[in-house]
Tab-separated table of C-alpha atoms in Angstrom:
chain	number	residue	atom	x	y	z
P	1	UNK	CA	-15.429	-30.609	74.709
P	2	UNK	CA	-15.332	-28.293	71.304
P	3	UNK	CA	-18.537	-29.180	69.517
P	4	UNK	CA	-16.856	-30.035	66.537
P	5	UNK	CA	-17.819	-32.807	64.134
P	6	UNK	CA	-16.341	-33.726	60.895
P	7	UNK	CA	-17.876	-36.454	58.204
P	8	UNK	CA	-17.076	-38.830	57.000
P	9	UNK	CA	-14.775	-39.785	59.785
P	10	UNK	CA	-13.514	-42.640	57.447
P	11	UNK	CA	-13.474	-42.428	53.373
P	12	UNK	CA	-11.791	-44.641	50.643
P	13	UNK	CA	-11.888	-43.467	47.183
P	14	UNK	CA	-10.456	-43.629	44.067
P	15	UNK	CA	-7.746	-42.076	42.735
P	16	UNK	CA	-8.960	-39.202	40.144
P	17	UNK	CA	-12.577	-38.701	42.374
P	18	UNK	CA	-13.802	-35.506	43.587
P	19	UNK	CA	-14.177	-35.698	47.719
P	20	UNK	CA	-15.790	-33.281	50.167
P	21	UNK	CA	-14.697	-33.256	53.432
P	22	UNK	CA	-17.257	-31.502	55.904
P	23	UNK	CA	-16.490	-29.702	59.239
P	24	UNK	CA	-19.060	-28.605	61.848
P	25	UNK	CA	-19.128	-26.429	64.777
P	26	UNK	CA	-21.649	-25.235	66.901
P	27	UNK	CA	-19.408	-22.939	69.018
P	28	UNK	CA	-19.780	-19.762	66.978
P	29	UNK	CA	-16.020	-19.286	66.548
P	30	UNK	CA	-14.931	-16.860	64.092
P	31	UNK	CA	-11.545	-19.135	62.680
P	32	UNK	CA	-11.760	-22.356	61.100
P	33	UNK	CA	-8.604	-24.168	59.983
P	34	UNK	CA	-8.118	-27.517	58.082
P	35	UNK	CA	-5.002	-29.367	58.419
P	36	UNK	CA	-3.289	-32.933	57.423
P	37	UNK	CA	-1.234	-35.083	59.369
P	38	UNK	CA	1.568	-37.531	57.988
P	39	UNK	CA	4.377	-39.559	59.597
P	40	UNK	CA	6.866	-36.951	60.289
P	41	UNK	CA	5.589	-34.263	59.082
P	42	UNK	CA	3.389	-33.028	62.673
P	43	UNK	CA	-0.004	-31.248	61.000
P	44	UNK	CA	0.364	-29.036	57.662
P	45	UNK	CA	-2.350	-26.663	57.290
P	46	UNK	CA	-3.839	-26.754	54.064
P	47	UNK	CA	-6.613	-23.418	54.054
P	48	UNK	CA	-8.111	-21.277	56.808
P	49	UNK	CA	-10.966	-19.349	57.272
P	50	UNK	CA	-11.515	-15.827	59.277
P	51	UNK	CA	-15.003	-15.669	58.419
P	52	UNK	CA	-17.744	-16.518	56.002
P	53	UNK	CA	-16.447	-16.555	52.584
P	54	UNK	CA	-13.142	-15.627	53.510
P	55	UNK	CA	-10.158	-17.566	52.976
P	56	UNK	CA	-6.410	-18.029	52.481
P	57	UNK	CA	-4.306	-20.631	52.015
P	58	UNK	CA	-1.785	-22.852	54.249
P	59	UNK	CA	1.458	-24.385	53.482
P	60	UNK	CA	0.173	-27.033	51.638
P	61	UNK	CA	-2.848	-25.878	49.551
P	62	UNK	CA	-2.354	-26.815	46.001
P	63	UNK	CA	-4.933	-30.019	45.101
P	64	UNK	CA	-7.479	-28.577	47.776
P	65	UNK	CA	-9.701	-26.217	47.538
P	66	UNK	CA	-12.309	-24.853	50.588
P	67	UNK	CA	-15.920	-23.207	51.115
P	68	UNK	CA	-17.206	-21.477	53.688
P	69	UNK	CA	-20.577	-20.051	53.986
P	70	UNK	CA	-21.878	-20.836	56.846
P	71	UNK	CA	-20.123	-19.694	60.156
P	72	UNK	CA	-20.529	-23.651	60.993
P	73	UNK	CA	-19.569	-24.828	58.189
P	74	UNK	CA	-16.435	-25.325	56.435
P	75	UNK	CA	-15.945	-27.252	53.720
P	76	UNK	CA	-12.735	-28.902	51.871
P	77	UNK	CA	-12.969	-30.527	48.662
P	78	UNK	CA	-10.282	-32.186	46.664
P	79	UNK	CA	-10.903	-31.837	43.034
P	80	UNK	CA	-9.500	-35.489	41.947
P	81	UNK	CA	-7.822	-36.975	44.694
P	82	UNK	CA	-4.519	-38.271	43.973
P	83	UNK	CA	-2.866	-40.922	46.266
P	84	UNK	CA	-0.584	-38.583	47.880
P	85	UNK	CA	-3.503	-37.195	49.430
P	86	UNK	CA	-4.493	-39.966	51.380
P	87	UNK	CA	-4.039	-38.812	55.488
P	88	UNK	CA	-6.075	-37.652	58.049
P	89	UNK	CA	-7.498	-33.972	58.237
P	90	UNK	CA	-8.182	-32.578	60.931
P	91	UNK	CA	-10.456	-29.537	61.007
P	92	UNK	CA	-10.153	-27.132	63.942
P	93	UNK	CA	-11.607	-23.952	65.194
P	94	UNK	CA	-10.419	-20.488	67.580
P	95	UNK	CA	-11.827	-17.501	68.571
P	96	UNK	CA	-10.543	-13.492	68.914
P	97	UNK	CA	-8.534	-13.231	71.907
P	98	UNK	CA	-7.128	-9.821	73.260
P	99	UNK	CA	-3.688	-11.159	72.056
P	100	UNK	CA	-2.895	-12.650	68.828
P	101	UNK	CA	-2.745	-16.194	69.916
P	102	UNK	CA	-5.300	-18.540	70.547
P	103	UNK	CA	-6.465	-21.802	71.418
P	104	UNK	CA	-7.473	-23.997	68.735
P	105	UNK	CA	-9.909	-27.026	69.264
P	106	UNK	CA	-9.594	-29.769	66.989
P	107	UNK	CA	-12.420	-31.888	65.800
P	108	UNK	CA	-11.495	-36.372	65.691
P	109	UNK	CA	-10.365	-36.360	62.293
P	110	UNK	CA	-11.263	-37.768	59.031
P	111	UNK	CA	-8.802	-40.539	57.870
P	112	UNK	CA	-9.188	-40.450	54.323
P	113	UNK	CA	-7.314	-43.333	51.503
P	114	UNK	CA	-7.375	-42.981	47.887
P	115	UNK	CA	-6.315	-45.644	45.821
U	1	UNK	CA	9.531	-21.148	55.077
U	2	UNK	CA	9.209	-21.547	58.696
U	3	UNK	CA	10.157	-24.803	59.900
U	4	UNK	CA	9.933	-26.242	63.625
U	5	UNK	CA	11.787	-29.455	64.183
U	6	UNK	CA	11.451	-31.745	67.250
U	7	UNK	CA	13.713	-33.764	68.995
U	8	UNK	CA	13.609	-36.413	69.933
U	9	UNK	CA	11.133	-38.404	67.198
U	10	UNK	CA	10.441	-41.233	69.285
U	11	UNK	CA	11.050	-41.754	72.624
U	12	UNK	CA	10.645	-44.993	74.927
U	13	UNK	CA	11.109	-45.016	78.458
U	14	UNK	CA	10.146	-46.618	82.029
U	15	UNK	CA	8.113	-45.259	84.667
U	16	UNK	CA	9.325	-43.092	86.965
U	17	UNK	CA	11.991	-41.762	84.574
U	18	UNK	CA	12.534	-37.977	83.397
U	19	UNK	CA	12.526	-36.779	80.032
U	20	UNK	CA	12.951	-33.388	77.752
U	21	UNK	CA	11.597	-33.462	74.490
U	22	UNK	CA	12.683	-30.099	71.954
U	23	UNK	CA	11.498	-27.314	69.399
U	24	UNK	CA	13.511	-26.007	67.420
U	25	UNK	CA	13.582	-22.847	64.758
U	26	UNK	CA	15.686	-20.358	62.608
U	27	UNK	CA	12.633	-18.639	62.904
U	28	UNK	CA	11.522	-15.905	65.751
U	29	UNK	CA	7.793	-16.525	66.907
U	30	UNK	CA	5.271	-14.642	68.751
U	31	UNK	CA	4.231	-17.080	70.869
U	32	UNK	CA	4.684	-21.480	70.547
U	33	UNK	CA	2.193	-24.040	71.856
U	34	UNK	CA	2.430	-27.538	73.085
U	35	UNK	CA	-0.181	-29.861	72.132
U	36	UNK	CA	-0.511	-33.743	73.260
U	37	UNK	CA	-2.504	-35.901	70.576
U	38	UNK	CA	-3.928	-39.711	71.305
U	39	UNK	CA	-4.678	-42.158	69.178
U	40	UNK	CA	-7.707	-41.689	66.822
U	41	UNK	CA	-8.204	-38.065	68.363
U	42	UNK	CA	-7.312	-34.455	67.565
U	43	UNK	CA	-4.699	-32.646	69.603
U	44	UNK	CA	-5.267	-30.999	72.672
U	45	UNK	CA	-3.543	-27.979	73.838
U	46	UNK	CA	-1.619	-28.141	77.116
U	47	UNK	CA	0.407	-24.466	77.526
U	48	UNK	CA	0.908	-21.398	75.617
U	49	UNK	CA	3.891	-19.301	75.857
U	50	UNK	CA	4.670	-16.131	75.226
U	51	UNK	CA	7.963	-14.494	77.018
U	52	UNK	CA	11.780	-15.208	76.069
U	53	UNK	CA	12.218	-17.454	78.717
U	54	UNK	CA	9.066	-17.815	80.181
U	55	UNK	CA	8.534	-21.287	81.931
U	56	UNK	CA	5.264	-22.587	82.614
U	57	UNK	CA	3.938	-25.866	84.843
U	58	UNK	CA	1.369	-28.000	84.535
U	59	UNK	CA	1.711	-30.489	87.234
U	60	UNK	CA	4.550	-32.737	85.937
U	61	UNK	CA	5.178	-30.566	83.075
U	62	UNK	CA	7.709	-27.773	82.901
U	63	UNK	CA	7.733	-25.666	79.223
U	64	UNK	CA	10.025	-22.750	78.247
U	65	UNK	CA	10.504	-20.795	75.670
U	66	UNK	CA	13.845	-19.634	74.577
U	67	UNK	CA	15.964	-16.249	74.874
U	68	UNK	CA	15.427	-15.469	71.763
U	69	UNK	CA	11.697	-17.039	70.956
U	70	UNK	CA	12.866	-19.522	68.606
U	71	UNK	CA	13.176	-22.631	70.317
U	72	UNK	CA	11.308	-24.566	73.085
U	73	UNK	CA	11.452	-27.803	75.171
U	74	UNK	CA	9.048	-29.765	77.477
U	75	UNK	CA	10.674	-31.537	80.447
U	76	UNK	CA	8.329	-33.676	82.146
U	77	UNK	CA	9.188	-35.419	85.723
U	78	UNK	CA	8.317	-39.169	86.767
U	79	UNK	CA	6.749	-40.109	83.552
U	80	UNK	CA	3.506	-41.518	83.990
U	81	UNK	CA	2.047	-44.472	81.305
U	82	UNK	CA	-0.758	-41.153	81.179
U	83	UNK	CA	1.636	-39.109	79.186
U	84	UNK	CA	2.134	-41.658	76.462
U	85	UNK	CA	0.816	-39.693	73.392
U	86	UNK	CA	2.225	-37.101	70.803
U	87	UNK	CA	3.913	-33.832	71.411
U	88	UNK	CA	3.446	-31.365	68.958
U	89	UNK	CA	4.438	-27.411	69.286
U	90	UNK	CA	3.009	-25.150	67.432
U	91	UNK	CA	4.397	-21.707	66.299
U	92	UNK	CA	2.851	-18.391	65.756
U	93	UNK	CA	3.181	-17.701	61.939
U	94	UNK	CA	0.803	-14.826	61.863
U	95	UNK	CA	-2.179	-13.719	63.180
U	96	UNK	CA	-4.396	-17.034	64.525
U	97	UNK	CA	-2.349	-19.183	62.247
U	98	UNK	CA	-0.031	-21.841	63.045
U	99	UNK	CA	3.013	-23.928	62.471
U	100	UNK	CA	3.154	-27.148	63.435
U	101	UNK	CA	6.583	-29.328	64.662
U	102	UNK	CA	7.405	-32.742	63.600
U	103	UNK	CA	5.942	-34.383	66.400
U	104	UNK	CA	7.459	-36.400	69.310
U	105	UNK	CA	5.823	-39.999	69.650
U	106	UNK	CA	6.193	-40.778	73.677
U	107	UNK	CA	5.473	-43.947	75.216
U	108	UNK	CA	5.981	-44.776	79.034
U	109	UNK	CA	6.068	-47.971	80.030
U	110	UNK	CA	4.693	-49.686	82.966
């Protein structure tokens, strides 16, 4: 398996609260990815990373924002969680391939409620 | 926006039995990945493809892409209570960045 951890695997906060989610990998792998997952809606990715200190955003970004300075580390922090934000992330990781797909690994998840 | 809808959402059936589950898109992509996900765990990829109209096995499994790289289906033989879990594909949107389907929840009964 991916060594790729996330914490807190389970968080309930309240609604207006800053939260940090945390993802760590130990496999050196250059792209880090954080996504949710909702009833229907398959996983939305929120930001992604290419490398330390860079960033873009996914489909759903606005509310979030991310760090990353570590090549281990990637961090995703909602400002003031709002209830629509309650889910479960899932961070992930991939590596440079000779084409321009890849396989992504995806940590266990972080189910996260704000009320 | 690229969208990738799956068909069916949910899908009960009996040991033994055959089933096709599809992805769907206006959009042309790269390359599309299947992905099975259990409960309380991240997804796990099972195939990429890569050709119009590649197919690809994995045991049970038969994938193919589409003609025209848009769409995709899974077809898996004798369902097994092992392949309850959810199908996702995932579309190339760029370079090492994904789109996700809709998901298709499978269970197999005993």
């Amino acid at each position: 398996d991916a060594g790729i951890t996330q914490s807190p695997r389970h968080k309930v906060t309240e609604t207006g609260t800053p939260v940090t989610l945390r993802c760590h990998q130990t496999e050196n792998h250059r792209y880090m990815y954080w996504y949710r997952q909702d009833p229907g809606h398959g996983l939305r990715l929120i930001h992604y990373s290419y490398g330390v200190k860079d960033t873009d955003k996914g489909e759903v970004s606005d509310g979030y924002s991310v760090s990353r300075s570590k090549t281990e580390d990637f961090l995703l922090t909602l400002e003031s969680a709002t209830s629509s934000q309650t889910s479960v992330y899932f961070c992930a990781i991939s590596e440079t391939s000779g084409s321009n797909y890849n396989e992504q690994f995806f940590g266990p998840g972080t189910r996260l409620t704000v009320l | 926006t690229q969208l990738l809808e799956q068909s069916p959402q949910f899908l009960s059936i009996q040991e033994g039995e055959n089933l096709t589950v599809y992805c769907n898109s206006s959009s042309v992509f790269s390359s599309l990945q299947w992905y099975r996900q259990e409960p309380g765990e991240g997804p796990v990829l099972l195939v990429t493809v890569v050709t119009g109209g590649e197919v690809k096995k994995l045991k049970r499994l038969t994938f193919q892409f589409g003609d025209a790289r848009k769409d995709s289906s899974l077809h898996i033989t004798a369902a097994q209570p092992g392949d309850t879990g959810l199908y996702l594909c995932a579309g190339n949107s760029g370079t090492y960045k994904y789109i996700f389907g809709t998901g298709t929840r499978l269970k197999v009964l005993a």
